[in-house]
XYZ file of C-alpha atoms in Angstrom:
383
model
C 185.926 40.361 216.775
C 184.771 36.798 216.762
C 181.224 38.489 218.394
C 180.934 40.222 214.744
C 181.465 37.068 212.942
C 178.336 36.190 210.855
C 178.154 32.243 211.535
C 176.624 29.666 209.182
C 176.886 32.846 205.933
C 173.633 35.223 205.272
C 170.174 33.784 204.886
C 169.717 32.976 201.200
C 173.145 33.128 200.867
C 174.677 30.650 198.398
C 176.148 27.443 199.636
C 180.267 27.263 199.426
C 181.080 31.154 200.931
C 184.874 30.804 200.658
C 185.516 33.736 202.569
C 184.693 34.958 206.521
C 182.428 38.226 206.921
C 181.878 40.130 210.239
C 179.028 42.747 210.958
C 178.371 44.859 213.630
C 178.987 48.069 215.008
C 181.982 50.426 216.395
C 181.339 53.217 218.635
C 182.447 56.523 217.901
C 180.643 58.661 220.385
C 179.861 56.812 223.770
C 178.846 59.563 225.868
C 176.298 60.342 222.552
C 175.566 56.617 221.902
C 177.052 57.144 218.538
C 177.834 54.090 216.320
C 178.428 53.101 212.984
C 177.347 49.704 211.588
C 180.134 47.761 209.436
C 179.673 45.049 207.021
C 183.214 43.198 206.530
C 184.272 40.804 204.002
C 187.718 38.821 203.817
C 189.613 38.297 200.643
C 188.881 34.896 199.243
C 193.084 34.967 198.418
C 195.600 35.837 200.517
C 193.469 37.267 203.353
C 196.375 37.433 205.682
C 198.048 39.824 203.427
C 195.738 41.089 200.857
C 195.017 45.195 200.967
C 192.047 46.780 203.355
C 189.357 48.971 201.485
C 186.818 51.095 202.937
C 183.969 52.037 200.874
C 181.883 54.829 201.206
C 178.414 55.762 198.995
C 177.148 58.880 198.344
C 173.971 60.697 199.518
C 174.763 62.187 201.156
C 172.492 59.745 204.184
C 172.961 56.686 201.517
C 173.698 53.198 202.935
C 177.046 51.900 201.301
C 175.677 48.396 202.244
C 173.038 48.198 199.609
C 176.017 48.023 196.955
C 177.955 44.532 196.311
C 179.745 44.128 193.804
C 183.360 45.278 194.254
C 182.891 42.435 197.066
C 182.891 39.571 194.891
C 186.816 37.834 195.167
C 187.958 41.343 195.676
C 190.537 42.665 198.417
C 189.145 42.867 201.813
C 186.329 45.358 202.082
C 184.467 47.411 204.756
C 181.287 49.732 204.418
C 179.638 51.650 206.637
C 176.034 52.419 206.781
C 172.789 52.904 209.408
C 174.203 56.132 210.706
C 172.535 59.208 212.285
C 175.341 62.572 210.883
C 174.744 66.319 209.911
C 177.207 67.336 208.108
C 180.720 66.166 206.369
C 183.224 67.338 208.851
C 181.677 65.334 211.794
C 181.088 62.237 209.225
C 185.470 62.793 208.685
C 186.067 62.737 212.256
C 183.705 59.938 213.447
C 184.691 57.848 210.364
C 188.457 58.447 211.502
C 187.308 57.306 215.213
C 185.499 54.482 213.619
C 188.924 53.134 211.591
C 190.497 53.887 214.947
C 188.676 51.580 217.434
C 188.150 48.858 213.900
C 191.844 48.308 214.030
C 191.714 48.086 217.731
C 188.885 45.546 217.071
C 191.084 43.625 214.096
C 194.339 44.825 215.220
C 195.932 42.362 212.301
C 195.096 44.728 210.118
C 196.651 48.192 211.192
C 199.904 47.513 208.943
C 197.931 46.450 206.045
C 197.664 49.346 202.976
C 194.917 50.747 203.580
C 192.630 52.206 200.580
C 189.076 54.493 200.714
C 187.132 54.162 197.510
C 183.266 55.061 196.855
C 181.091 56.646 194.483
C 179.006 60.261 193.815
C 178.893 62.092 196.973
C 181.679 60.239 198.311
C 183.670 62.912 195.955
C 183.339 64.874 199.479
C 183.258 62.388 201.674
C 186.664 60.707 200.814
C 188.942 63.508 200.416
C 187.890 65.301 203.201
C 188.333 62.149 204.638
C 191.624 61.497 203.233
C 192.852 64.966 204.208
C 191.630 64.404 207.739
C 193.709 60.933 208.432
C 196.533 62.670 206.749
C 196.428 65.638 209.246
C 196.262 63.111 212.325
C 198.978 60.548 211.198
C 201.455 63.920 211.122
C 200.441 63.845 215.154
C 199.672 60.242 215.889
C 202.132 57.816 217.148
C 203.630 55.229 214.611
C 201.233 51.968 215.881
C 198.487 54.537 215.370
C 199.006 55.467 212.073
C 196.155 54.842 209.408
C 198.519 53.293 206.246
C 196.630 55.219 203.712
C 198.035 54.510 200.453
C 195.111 55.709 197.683
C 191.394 56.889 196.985
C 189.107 55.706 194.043
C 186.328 58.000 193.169
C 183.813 56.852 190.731
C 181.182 59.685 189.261
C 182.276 62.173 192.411
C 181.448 65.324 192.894
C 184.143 67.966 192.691
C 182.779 71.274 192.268
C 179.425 72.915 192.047
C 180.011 75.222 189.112
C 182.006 72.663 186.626
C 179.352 70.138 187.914
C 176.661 71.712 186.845
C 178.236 72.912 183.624
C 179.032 69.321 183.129
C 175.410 68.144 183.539
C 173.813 70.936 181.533
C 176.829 70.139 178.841
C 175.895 66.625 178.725
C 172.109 66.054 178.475
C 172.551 68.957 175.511
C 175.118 66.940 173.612
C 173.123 63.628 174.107
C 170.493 65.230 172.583
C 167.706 65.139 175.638
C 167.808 68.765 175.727
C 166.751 71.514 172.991
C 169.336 74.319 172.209
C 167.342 76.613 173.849
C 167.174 75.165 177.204
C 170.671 74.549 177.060
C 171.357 77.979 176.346
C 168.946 79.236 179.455
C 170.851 76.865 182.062
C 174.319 78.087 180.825
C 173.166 81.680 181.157
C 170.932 81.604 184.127
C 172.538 79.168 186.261
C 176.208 80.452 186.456
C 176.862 80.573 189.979
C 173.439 80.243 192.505
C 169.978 79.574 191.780
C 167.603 81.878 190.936
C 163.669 82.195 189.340
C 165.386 81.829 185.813
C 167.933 78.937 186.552
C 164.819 77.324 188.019
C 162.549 77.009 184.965
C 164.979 76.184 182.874
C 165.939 73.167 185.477
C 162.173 72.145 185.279
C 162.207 72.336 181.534
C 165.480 70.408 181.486
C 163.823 67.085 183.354
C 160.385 67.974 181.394
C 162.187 67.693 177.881
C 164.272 64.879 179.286
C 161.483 63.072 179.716
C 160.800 59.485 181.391
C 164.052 58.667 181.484
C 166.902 57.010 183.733
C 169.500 60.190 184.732
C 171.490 57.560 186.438
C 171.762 55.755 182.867
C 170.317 57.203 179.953
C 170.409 54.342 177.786
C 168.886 51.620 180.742
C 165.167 50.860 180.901
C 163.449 52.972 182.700
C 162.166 51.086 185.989
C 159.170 53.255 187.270
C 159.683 53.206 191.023
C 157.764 52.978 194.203
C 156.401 55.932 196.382
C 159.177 54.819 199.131
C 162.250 55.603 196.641
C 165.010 57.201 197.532
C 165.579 58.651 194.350
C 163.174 61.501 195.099
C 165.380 62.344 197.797
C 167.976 64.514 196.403
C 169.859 64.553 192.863
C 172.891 62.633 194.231
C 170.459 60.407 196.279
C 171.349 56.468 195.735
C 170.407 54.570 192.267
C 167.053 52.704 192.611
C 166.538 50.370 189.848
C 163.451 48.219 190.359
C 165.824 45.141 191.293
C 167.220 47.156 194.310
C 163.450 46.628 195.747
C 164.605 42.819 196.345
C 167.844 44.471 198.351
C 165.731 46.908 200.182
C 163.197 43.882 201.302
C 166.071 41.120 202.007
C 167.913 43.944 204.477
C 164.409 44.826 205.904
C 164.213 40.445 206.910
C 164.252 40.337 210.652
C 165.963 36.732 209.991
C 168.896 38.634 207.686
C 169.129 42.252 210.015
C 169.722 39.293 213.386
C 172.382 37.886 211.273
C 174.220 41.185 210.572
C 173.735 41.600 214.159
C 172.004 44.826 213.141
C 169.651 47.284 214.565
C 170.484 45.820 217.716
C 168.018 48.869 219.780
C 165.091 48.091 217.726
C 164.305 50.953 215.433
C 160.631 51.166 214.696
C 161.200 52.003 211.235
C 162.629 50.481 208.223
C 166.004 50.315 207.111
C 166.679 52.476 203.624
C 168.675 53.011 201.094
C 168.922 56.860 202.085
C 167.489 58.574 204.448
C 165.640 61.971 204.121
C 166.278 63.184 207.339
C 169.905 63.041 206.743
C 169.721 64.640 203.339
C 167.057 67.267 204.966
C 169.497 68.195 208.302
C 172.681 68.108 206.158
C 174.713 71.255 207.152
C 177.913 71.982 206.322
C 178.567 70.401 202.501
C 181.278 72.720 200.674
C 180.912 73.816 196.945
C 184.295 72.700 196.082
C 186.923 70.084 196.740
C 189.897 71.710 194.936
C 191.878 73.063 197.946
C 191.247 69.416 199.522
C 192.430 67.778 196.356
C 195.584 69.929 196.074
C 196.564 69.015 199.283
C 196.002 65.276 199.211
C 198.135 65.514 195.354
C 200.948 67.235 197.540
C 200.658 64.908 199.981
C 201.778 62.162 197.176
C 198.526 59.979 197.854
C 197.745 58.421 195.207
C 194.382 59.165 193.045
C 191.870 58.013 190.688
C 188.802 58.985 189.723
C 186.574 57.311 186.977
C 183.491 58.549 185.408
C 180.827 55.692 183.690
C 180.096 57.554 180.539
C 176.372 57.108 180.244
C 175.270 59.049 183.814
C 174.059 61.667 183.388
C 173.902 62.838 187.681
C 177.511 63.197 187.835
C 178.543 63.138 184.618
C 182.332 62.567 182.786
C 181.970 65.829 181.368
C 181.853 67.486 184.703
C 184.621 65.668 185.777
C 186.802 66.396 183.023
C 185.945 70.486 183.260
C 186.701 70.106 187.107
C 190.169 68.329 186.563
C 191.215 70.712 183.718
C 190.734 73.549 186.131
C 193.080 72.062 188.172
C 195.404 72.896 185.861
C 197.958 69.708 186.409
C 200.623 68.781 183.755
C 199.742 65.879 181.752
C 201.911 62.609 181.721
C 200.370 60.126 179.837
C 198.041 61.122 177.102
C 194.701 60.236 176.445
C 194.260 56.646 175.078
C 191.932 53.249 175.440
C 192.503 50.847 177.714
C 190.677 47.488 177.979
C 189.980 44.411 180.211
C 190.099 41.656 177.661
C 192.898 43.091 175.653
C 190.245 43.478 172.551
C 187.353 45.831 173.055
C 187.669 48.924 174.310
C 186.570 48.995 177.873
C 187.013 52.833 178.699
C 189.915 55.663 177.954
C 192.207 56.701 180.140
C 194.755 60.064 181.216
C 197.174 60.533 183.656
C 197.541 63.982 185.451
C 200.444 64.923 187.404
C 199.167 63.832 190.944
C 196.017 61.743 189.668
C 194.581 59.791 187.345
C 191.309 59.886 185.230
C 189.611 56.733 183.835
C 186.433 56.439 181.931
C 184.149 53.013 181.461
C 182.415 52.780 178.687
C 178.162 51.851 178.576
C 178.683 52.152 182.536
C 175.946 54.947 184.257
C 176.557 56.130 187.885
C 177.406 53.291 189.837
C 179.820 51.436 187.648
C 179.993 48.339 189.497
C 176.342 48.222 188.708
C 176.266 48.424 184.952
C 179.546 46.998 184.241
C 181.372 44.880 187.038
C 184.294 43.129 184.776
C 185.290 46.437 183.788
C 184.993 47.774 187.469
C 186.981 44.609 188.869
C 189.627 45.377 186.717
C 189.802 49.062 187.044
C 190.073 48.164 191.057
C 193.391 45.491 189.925
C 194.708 47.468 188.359
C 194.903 50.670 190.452
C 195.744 48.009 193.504
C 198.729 46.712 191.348
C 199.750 50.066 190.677
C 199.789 49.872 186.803
C-alpha cells in the first residue's frame, strides 16, 4: 500500500492537497502478466468511513483516468485504466480479481459500501459487472464479500435498437437532420446495417455538419490527427483542452509519479486505444436481462442522461427504460441543486431511477460538475 502512495502530490499539482492518493497496479493474471493500473484518491472528509467508488469510462479501450472531476472533495474514488482486454466478460472477471487483490492491498476498506459508477460504454461494463460480483458474493465467504450497494450510469448504453432509435430521434427533433433523412434511418436501420441504413448514416453526419455530437450546443474544437474520437462512436470526448491531459499523462516526470508504465512501453499513453476498440469481441446488443436481474437483486440504480449529447442520447435512454416496462413511483418532476433553477428532471421506476441534467452533453461531469456533485450526494445519501 504505502509503495502506491504518490509522495510530495502530482507534478503541477496545486500546493495544499488535503487528501492522500495512491497509484499503481494490481495483478489479475500472473501467469499472463496481466495488470490493471489504479489511480486512488481519499475523501478529503471522513476518509476512515466515507463510501468506496469505482469508476469505469466507456470505449470501450478508454482510459477512466483522463476524467477528474467527480474527484474533487468527493467520496473515495478508484479508476482503472492502461489495460490490454478483448472483450466484456474477461474485463468483468479481471475487474472482479482486481477489487479482490485491492482490498487485500487496502484491506480497511472491504466493509466499506462499495459503489461502481461510469459513463457511455460503461452501460455494459457496470452491470455486467455488477451482475458478476453479485453471482460470486452468493459463493464467496463473508470476509470476501464485495459490499456492493449501487451503480450510477451516466449517458450508458442499454440497447442497440432503442439506442439507435434514440439517436436518429434526437438529431431529427433538434433540428440537425431533414425529415427525409430521418425518415430513411427509421426505415432502413431497424435492426442491422445494411447499403441503405448506411447512406442515410453518412447523410446524417453530412447534414449534421461541423458539429460537436458529444454536445451540440459546445464550440466545436477541431481536433488533432491523434484523436480518439475517430475511434469509434462511443470512443472518449476530446475537446481541444483534453490535449493538455493527454500531454501532462504522456510527462515522464508525472507517469514516474503514478508509478506508471513501469515496463517501458514504447508508445504513448491515450485516451483510447484502437487496438482495443479494433480486437473487441464479445459486446452484447442488449443489457435488459442483466438489468432485470441486478433490479431483482434489490441493488440500487441510477442512470442519468446530460440532455444536450447527442452519442448516447436521453431519448434513447428513456425508449430503453420504457421497454422495461417497470411501474412508476414517483412521477416526472424538476429537481435542482441550488433550490432555484432547474438543474435537470427526474423519475423513479420501480427498481431504478432516471435523472436528467440540463445544458450537460456526454460526460456530465465535464459540462456541468455542480450539478454532477450533487446528483452523486444525493444518490450516496439515498434521497
Amino acid at each position: 500500500m504505502e509503495d502506491d502512495l504518490i509522495e510530495g502530490g502530482l507534478p503541477g499539482q496545486p500546493s495544499g492537497v488535503m487528501f492522500k492518493q495512491y497509484a499503481g497496479y494490481i495483478t489479475v493474471d500472473k501467469s499472463k502478466g496481466r495488470s490493471l493500473f489504479y489511480y486512488f484518491a481519499e475523501a478529503v472528509h471522513n476518509p476512515s468511513s466515507s463510501p468506496l467508488i469505482l469508476w469505469l469510462n466507456g470505449g470501450p479501450g478508454c482510459s477512466s483516468l483522463g476524467v477528474g472531476a467527480m474527484a474533487l472533495d468527493s467520496p473515495t474514488l478508484m479508476s482503472t485504466s492502461d489495460y490490454n482486454t478483448s472483450g466484456d466478460m474477461r474485463t468483468a472477471q479481471d475487474t472482479y480479481i482486481f477489487l479482490i487483490n485491492w482490498f487485500k492491498r487496502y484491506p480497511h476498506y472491504k466493509a466499506r459500501d462499495f459503489y461502481i459508477m461510469g459513463e457511455s460504454y460503461s452501460g455494459f461494463y457496470i452491470p455486467e459487472l455488477s451482475d458478476y460480483i453479485i453471482k460470486r458474493n452468493v459463493q464467496a465467504h463473508s470476509s470476501s464479500k464485495i459490499q456492493l450497494q449501487g451503480i450510477m450510469i451516466g449517458n450508458g448504453i442499454m440497447n442497440d435498437v432503442t439506442d439507435l432509435r434514440g439517436l436518429y430521434d434526437f438529431v431529427w427533433s433538434h433540428a440537425l437532420i431533414s425529415d427525409e433523412t430521418h425518415g430513411g434511418l427509421i426505415e432502413h436501420c431497424k435492426n442491422s446495417s445494411s447499403p441503405q441504413c448506411d447512406h442515410f448514416e453518412e447523410r446524417m453526419g453530412t447534414e449534421a455538419g461541423q458539429i460537436d455530437f458529444y454536445n451540440i450546443y459546445s464550440p466545436v474544437c477541431f481536433p488533432s490527427s491523434n484523436s480518439s474520437r475517430k475511434l469509434k462512436r462511443f470512443g472518449g470526448y476530446d475537446p481541444c483542452e483534453e490535449n493538455y491531459v493527454y500531454m501532462y499523462l504522456n510527462l515522464p516526470q508525472v507517469q514516474e509519479a503514478l508509478h506508471a508504465n513501469r515496463t517501458k512501453l514504447p508508445y504513448t499513453w491515450e485516451f483510447c486505444s484502437s487496438n482495443l476498440i479494433n480486437s473487441w469481441k464479445d459486446s452484447p446488443t442488449t443489457m435488459f436481462p442483466v438489468y432485470r436481474r441486478l433490479i431483482a437483486s434489490g441493488l440500487r440504480i441510477l442512470l442519468y442522461s446530460g440532455d444536450v449529447d447527442a452519442v448516447v442520447p436521453v431519448s434513447g435512454t428513456r425508449y430503453s427504460i420504457d421497454a422495461l416496462n417497470l411501474k412508476v413511483i414517483e412521477p416526472w418532476h424538476p429537481w435542482s441543486d441550488d433550490k432555484e433553477e432547474v438543474a435537470g428532471y427526474r423519475v423513479a421506476y420501480d427498481g431504478l431511477t432516471f435523472t436528467t441534467i440540463r445544458g450537460a452533453g456526454h460526460e456530465v461531469p465535464r459540462f456541468q460538475p455542480r450539478r454532477a456533485l450533487a446528483l452523486l450526494k444525493t444518490f450516496l445519501a439515498a434521497k
